[in-house]
Short mmCIF file of C-alpha atoms in Angstrom, two decimals:
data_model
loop_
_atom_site.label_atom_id
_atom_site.label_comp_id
_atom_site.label_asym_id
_atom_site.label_seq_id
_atom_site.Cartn_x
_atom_site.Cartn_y
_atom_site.Cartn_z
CA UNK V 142 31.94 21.43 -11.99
CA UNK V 143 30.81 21.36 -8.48
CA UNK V 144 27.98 19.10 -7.58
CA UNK V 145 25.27 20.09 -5.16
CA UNK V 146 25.84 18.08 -2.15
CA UNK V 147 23.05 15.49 -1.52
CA UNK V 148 22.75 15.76 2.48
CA UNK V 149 21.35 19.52 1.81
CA UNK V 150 17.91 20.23 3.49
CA UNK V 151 15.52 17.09 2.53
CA UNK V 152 12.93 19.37 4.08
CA UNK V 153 12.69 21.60 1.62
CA UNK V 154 11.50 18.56 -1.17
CA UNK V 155 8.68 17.31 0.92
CA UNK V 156 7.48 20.16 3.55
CA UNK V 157 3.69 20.61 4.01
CA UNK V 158 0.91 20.80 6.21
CA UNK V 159 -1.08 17.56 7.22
CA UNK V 160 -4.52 17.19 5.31
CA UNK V 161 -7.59 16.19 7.05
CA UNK V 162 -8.04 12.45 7.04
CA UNK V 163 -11.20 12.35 5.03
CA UNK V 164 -9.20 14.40 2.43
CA UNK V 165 -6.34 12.40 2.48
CA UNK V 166 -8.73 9.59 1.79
CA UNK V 167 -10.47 11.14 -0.96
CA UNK V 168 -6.96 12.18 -2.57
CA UNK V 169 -5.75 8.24 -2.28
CA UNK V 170 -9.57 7.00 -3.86
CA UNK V 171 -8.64 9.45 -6.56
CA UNK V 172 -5.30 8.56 -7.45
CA UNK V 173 -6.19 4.82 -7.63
CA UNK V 174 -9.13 5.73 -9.81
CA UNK V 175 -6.97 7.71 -12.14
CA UNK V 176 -4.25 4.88 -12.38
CA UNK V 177 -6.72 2.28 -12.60
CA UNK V 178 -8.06 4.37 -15.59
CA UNK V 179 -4.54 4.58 -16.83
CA UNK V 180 -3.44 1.35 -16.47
CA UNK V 181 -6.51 -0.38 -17.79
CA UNK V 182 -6.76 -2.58 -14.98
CA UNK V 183 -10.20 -4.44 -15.69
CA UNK V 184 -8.75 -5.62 -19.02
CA UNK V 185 -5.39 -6.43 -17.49
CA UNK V 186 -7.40 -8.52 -14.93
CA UNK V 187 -9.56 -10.22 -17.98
CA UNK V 188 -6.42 -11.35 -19.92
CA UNK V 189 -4.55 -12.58 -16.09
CA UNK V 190 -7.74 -14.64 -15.72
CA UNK V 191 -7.45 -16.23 -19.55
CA UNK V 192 -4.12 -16.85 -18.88
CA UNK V 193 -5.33 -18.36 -15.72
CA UNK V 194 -7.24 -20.78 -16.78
CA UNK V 195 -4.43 -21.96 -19.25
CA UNK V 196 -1.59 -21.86 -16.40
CA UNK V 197 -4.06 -23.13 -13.67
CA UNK V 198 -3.60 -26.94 -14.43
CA UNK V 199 0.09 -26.91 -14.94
CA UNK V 200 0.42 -24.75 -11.96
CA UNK V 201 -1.52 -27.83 -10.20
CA UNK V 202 0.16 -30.38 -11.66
CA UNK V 203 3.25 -28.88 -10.38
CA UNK V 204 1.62 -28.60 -6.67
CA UNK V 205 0.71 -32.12 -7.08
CA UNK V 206 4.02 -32.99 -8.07
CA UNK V 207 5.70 -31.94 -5.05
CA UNK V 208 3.27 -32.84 -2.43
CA UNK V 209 2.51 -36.54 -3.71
CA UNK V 210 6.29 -36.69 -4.36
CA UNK V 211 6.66 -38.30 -0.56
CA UNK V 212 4.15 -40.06 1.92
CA UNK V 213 5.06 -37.60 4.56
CA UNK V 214 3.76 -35.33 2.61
CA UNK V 215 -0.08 -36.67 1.90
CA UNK V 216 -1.32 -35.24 4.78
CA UNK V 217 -0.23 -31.35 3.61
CA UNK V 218 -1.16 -32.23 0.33
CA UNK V 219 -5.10 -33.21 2.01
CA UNK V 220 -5.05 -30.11 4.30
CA UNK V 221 -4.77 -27.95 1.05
CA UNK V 222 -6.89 -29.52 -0.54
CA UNK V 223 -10.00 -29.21 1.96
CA UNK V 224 -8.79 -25.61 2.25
CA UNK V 225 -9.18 -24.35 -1.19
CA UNK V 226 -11.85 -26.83 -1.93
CA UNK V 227 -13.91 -24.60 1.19
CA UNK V 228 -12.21 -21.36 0.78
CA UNK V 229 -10.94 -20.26 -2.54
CA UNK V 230 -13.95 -20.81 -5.32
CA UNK V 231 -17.52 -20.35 -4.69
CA UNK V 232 -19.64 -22.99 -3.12
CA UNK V 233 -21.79 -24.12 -6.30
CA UNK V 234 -18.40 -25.11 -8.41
CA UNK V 235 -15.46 -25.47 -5.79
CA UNK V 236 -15.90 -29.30 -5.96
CA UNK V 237 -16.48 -29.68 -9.66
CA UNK V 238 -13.24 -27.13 -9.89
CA UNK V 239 -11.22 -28.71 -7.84
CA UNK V 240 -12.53 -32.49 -8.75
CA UNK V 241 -11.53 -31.68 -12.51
CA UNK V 242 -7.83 -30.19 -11.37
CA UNK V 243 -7.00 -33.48 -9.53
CA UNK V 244 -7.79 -35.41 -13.11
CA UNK V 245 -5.93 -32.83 -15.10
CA UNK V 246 -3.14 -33.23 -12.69
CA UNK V 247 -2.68 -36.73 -12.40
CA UNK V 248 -2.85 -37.12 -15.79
CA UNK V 249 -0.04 -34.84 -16.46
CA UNK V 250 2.14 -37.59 -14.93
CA UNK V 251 1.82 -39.35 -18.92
CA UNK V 252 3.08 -36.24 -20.54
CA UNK V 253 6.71 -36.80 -22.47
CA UNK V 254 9.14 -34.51 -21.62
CA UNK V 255 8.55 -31.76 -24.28
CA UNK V 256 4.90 -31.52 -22.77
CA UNK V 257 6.44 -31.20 -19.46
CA UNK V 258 8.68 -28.53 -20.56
CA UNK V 259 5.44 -26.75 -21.88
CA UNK V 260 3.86 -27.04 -18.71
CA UNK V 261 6.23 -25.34 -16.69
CA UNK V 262 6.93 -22.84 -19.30
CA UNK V 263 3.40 -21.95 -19.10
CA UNK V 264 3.27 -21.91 -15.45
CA UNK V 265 6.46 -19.44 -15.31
CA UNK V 266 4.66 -17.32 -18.13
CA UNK V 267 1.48 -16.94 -16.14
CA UNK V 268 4.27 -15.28 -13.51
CA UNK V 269 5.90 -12.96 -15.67
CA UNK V 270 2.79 -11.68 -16.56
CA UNK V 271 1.63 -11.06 -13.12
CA UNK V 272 4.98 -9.79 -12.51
CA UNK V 273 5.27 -7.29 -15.12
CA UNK V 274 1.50 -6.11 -14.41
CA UNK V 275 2.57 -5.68 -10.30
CA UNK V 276 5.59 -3.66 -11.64
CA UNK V 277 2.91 -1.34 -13.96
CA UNK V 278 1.07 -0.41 -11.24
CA UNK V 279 4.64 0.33 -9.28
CA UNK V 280 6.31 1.63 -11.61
CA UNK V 281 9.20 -0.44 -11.68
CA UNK V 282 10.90 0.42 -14.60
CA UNK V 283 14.14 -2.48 -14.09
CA UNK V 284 12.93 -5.57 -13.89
CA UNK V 285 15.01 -8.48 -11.47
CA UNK V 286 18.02 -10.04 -13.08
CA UNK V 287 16.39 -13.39 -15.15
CA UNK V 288 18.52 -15.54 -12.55
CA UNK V 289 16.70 -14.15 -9.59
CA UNK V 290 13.26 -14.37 -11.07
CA UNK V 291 13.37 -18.03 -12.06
CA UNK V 292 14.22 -18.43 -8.94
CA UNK V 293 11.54 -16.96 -7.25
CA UNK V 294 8.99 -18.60 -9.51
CA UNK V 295 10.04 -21.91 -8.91
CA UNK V 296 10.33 -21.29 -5.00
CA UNK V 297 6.62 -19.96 -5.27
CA UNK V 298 5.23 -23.01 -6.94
CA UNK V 299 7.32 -25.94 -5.09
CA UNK V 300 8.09 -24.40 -1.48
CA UNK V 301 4.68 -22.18 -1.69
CA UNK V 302 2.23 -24.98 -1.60
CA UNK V 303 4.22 -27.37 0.81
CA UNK V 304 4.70 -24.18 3.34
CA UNK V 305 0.65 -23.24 2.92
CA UNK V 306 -0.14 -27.13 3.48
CA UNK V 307 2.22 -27.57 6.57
CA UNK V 308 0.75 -24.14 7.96
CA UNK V 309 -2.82 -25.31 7.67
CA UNK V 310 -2.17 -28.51 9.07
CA UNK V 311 -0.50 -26.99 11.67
CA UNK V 312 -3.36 -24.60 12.52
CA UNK V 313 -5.50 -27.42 12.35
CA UNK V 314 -3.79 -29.70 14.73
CA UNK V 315 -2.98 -26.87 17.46
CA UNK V 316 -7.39 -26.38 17.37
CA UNK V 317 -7.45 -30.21 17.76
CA UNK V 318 -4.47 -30.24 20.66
CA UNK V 319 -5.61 -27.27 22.86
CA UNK V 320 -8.92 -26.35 21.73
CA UNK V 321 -10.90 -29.03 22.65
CA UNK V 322 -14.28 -29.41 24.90
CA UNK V 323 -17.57 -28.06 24.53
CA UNK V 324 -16.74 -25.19 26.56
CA UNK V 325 -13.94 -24.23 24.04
CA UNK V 326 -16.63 -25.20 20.95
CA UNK V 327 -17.10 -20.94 20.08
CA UNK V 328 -12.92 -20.35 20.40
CA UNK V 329 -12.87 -23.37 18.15
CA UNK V 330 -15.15 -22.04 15.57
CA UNK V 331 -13.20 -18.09 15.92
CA UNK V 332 -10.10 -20.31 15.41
CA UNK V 333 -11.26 -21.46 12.00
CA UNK V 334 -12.78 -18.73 10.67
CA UNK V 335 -9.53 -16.51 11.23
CA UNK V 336 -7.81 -19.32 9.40
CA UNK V 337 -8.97 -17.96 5.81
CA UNK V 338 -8.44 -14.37 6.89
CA UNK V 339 -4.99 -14.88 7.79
CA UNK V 340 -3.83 -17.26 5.29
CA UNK V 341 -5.66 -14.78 2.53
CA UNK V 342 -3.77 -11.67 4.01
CA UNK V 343 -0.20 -13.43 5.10
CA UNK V 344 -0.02 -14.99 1.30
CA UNK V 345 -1.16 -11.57 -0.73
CA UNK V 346 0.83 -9.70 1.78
CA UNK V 347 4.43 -11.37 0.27
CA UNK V 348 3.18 -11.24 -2.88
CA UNK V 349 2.79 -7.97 -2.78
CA UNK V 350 6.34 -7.25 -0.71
CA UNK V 351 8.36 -10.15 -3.18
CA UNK V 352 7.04 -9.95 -6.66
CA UNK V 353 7.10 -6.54 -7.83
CA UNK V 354 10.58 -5.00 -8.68
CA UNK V 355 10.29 -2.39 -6.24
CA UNK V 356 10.70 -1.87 -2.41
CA UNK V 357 7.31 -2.68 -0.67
CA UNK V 358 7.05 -1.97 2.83
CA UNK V 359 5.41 -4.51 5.27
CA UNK V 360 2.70 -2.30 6.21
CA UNK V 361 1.63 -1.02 2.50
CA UNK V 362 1.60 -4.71 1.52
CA UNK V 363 -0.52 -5.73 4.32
CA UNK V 364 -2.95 -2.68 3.88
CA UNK V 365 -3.03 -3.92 0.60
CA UNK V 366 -3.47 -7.44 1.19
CA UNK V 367 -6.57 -6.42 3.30
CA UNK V 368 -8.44 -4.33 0.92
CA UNK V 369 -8.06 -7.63 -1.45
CA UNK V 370 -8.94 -9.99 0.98
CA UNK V 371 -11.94 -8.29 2.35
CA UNK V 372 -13.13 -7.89 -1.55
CA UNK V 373 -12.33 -11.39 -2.36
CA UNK V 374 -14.72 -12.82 0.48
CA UNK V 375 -17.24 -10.38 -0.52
CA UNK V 376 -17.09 -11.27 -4.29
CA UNK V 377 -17.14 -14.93 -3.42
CA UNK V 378 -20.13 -14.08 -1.55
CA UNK V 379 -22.24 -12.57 -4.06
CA UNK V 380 -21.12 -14.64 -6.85
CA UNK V 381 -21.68 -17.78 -4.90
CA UNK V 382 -25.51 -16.34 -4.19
CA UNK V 383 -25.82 -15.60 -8.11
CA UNK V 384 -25.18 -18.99 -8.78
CA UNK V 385 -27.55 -20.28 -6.53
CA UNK V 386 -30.34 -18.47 -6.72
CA UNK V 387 -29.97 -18.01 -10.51
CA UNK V 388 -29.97 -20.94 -12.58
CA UNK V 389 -29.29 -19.42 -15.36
CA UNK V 390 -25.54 -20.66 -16.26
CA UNK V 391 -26.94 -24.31 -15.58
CA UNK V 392 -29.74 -24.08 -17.66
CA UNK V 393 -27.73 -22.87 -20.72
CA UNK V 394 -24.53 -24.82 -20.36
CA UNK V 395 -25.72 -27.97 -18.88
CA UNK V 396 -22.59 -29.92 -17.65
CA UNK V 397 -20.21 -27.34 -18.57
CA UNK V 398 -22.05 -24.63 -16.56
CA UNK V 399 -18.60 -24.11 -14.31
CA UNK V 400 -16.87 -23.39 -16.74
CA UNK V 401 -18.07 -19.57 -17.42
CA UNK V 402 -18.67 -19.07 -13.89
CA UNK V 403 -14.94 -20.07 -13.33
CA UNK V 404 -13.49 -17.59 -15.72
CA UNK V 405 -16.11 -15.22 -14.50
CA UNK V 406 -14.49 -15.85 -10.81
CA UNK V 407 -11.45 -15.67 -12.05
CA UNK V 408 -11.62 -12.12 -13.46
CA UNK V 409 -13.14 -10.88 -10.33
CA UNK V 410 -10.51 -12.45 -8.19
CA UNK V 411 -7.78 -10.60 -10.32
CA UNK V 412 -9.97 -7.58 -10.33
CA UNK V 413 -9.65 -7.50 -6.18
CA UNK V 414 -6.09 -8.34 -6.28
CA UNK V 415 -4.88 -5.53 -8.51
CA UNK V 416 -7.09 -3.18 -6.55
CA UNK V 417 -5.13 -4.35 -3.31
CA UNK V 418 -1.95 -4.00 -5.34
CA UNK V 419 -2.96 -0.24 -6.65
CA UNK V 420 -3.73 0.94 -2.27
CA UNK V 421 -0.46 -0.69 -1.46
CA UNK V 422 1.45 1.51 -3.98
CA UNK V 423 -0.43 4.30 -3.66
CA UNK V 424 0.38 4.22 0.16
CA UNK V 425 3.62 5.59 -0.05
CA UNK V 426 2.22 9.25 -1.58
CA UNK V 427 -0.21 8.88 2.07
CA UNK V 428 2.10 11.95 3.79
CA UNK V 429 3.80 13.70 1.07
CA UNK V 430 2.68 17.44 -0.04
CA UNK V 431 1.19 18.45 -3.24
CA UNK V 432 -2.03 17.61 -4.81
CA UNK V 433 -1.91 14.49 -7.40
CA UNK V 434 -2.98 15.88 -10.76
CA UNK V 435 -5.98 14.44 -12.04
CA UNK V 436 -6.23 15.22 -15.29
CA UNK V 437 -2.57 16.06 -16.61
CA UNK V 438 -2.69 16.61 -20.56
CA UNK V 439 -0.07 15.98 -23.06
CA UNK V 440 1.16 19.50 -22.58
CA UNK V 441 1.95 19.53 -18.52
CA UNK V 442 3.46 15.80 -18.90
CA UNK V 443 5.77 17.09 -21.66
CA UNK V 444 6.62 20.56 -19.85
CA UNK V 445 7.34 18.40 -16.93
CA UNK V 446 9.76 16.26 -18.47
CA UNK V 447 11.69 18.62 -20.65
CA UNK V 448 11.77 20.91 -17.69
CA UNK V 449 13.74 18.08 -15.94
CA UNK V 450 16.17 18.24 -19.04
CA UNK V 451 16.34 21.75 -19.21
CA UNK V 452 17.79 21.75 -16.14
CA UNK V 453 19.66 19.04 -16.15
CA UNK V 454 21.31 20.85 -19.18
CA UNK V 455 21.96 23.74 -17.32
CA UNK V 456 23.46 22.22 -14.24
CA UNK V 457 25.45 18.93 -16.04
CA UNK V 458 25.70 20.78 -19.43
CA UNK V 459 27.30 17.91 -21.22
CA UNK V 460 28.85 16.35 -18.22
CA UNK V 461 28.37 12.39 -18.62
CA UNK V 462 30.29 11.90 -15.34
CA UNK V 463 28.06 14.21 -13.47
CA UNK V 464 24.09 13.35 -11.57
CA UNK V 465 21.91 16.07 -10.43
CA UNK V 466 20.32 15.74 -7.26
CA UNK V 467 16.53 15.53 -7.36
CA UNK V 468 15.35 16.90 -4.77
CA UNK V 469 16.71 19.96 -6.72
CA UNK V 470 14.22 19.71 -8.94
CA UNK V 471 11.25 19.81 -6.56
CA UNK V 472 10.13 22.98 -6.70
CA UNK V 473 10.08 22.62 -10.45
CA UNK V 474 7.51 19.62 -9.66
CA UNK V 475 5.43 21.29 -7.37
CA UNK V 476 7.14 18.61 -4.58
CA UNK V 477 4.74 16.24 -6.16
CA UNK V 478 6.53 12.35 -6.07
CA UNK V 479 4.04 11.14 -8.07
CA UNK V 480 4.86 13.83 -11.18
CA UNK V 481 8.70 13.02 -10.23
CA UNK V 482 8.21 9.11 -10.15
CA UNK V 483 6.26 9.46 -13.59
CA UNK V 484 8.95 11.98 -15.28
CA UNK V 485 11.71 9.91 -14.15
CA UNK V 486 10.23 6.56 -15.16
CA UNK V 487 9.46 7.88 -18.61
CA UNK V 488 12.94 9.23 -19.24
CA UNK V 489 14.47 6.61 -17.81
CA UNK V 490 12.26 4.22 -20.29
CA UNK V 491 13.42 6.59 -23.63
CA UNK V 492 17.11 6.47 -23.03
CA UNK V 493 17.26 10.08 -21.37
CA UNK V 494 18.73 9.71 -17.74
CA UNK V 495 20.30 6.80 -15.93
CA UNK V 496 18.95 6.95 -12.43
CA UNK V 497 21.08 6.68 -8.75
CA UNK V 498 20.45 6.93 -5.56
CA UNK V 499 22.41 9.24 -3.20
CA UNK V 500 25.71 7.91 -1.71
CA UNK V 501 25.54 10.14 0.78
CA UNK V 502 29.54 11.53 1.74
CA UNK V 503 31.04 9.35 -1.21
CA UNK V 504 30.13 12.28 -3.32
CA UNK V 505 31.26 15.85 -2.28
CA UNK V 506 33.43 18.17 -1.22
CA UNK V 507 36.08 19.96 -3.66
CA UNK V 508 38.92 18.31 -3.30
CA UNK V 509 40.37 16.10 -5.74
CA UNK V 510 40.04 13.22 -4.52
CA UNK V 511 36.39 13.71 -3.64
CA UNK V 512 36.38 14.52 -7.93
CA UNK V 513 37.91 11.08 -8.44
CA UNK V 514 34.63 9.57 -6.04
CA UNK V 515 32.10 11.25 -7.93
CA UNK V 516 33.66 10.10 -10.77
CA UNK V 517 33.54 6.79 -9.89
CA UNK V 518 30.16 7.16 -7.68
CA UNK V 519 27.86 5.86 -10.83
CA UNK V 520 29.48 2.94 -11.43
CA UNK V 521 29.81 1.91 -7.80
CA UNK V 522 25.54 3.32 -7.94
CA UNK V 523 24.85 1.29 -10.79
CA UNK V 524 24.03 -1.47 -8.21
CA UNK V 525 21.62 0.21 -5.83
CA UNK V 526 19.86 1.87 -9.09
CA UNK V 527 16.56 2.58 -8.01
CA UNK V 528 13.94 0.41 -9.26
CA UNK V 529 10.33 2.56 -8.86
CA UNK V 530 9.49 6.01 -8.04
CA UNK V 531 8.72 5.99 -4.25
CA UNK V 532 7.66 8.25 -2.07
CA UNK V 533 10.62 8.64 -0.20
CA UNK V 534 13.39 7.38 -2.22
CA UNK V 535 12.44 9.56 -5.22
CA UNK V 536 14.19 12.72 -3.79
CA UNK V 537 17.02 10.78 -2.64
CA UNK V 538 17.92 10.07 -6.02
CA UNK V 539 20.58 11.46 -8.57
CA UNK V 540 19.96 11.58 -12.38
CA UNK V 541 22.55 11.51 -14.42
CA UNK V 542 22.11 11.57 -18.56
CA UNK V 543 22.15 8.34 -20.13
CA UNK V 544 23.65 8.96 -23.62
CA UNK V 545 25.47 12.31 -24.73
CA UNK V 546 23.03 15.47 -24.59
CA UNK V 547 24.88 16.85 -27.55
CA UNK V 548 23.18 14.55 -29.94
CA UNK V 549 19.84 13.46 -27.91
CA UNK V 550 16.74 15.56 -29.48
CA UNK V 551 13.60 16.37 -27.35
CA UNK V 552 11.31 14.43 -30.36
CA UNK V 553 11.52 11.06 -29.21
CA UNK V 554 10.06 12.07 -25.66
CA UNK V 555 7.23 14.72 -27.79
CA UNK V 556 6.31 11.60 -29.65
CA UNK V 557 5.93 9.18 -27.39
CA UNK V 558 3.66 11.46 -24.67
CA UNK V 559 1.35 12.79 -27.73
CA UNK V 560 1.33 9.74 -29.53
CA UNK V 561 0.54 7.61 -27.13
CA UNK V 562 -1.84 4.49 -27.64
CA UNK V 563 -1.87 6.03 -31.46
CA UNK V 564 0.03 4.32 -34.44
CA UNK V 565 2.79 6.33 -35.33
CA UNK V 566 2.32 8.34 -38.05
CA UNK V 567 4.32 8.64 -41.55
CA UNK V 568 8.03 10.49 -41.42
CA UNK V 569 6.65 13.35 -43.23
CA UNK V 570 3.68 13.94 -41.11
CA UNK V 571 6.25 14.52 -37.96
CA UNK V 572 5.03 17.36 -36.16
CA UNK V 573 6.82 20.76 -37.45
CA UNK V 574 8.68 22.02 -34.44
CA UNK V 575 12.40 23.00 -34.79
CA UNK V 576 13.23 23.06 -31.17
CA UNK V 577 12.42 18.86 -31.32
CA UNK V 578 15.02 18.08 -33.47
CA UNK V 579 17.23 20.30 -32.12
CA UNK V 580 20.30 18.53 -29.22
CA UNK V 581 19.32 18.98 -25.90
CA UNK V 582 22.69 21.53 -24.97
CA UNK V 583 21.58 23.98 -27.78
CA UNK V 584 17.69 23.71 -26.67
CA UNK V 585 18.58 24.75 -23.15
CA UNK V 586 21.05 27.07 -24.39
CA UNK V 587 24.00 25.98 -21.69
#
């Protein structure tokens, strides 16, 4: 069985006329709204900022850790300090926040070694968490190796504060070095109030690029990192003028009024961080053709889907050594890489297809050696398996069936589109279609 070769006209998956800017604008506001919707972002950002306020002192105690862990290190651990003490909570409880960290912290120094363990483990939870909510919005369906992502976390919380404290202190003493003198007094003050700006956008910008499980590009992530940044400062703005012109918190809660205002912070801070998160990886649809769907129903997600298998059926048939090039199946998706991202993500997730990307010349040609590559071509792919749907890599991809069509049934993929969100209902009240149960080869009839 001849494969189609995967250098064949890329053009003809993703050819369109440009849109307007203002419509291409209004097409990205919609698709975040929709996936926001989807995704259920404000409660995802609620239960990040719970979890937040558990993982927030062991995170600290951690940073403390480090940066007390040395002398030469006091005066990053100091710079920090005055930075998020001025910077990252609202005026009216950044020193009460920060006053009652450095307690909790030090403090954690008397804790025996099983309540250390718990500490960290909560600290690397709060990560997964944000992790796996990152990959959501991506749709990363494969997440790192467990190796690679410990590692990671425990670079972000030991290296991460030490390389924020030398970079402030840094930025501080080149202001102190060069900009000095009255008539430097107005470069001065620019110099500092770019420092927030810039440390905001440089830190959410690798967040954005490292933690998810998918390929971020530099310039989503910073676009990204902006939108957050600019609706961090203006949440910390109005909540910080809430609190002080509205006693209301105090009044109620006496001595523990920063408490609810910190959770309350805390949700809002998530809220503009997912929101950055949802432009950066809605960036990548910014110049492909097709209009997103905004209101698919159960019917047009399933069609899609088992429209993929159809044809995969009638191209593979039950060829496990096979992989169908996607960009095959384009016209079949209306070119849309959102619809393809979400179809393969969603077979992928069931068991369905296992997917590649495109090895270029190792598979083609008719000879049999070139048989023997393509042969061996998804085991050698198996490695550069591609993580998310993106805009450009989606087409670029080969899918190749995951288990043996012959005894894979369309019901699992019926069920878990219509049934979604729902408790699954009794055996006996399965819906009545024949063609569900029936193997995928005799469905498509190849």
């Amino acid at each position: 069985m001849m494969i189609p070769d995967s250098r064949e006209s890329t053009e003809d998956a993703a050819t369109a006329p440009a849109r307007p800017l203002g419509q291409s604008l209004l097409r990205l506001a919609r698709a975040m709204t929709r996936q926001a919707r989807q995704l259920q972002l404000p409660q995802a950002a609620g239960s990040l900022a719970f979890l937040s306020l558990l993982a927030i002192v062991p995170m600290f105690s951690i940073v403390f850790a480090v940066t007390t862990a040395s002398p030469a290190f006091g005066r990053l651990r100091d710079a920090l300090q005055k930075f998020l003490l001025t910077n990252l909570f609202p005026p009216a409880i950044s020193e009460t926040v920060i006053g009652y960290l450095n307690q909790f912290a030090a403090k954690a120094n008397e804790l025996s070694l099983i309540g250390t363990a718990a500490f960290l483990l909560t600290a690397f939870t709060a990560l997964v968490t944000v992790e796996r909510t990152l990959n959501r919005i991506w749709g990363a369906d494969r997440p790192r190796p467990l190796a690679n992502r410990l590692t990671l976390y425990w670079v972000l919380l030991t290296l991460g504060p030490l390389l924020l404290g030398a970079y402030i202190a840094g930025y501080g003493m080149v202001a102190s070095a060069w900009l000095r003198g009255a008539e430097l007094r107005e470069v001065r003050g620019a110099w500092f109030v770019a420092l927030p700006w810039i440390t905001t956008v440089g830190g959410l910008t690798l967040l954005y690029r490292l933690l998810p499980s998918a390929l971020v590009r530099w310039r989503e992530g910073f676009a990204g990192a902006l939108l957050a940044a600019v609706l961090f400062e203006l949440l910390r703005a109005l909540l910080g003028w809430y609190v002080a012109r509205l006693s209301t918190y105090t009044v109620v809660y006496g001595a523990f009024s920063a408490l609810p205002v910190f959770l309350l912070w805390l949700a809002l801070w998530w809220m503009a961080l997912l929101a950055g998160a949802l432009l950066a990886a809605n960036l990548r649809f910014w110049d492909q053709p097709g209009e997103p769907h905004l209101s698919r129903s159960p019917a047009e997600r399933f069609d899609d889907v088992h429209g993929v298998l159809r044809a995969m059926c009638r191209t593979l048939g039950g060829e496990r050594h096979g992989a169908l090039p996607v960009r095959g199946l384009a016209p079949l998706l209306d070119h849309d890489p959102e619809r393809a991202g979400q179809a393969a993500l969603l077979l992928a997730q069931l068991g369905y297809v296992t997917r590649f990307v495109s090895l270029g010349d190792l598979i083609g040609g008719g000879d049999a050696a070139a048989t023997r590559r393509g042969r061996l071509a998804p085991q050698l792919a198996r490695r550069w398996s591609a993580a998310r749907p993106d805009a450009e890599s989606i087409w670029a991809e080969r899918w190749a069936w995951a288990d043996d069509p012959r005894t894979m049934t369309p019901r699992a993929l019926f069920e878990a589109i219509w049934q979604e969100g729902r408790p699954a209902p009794d055996t006996g009240a399965a819906f009545p279609a024949a063609f569900l149960d029936q193997p995928l080869i005799a469905d498509a009839q190849c």
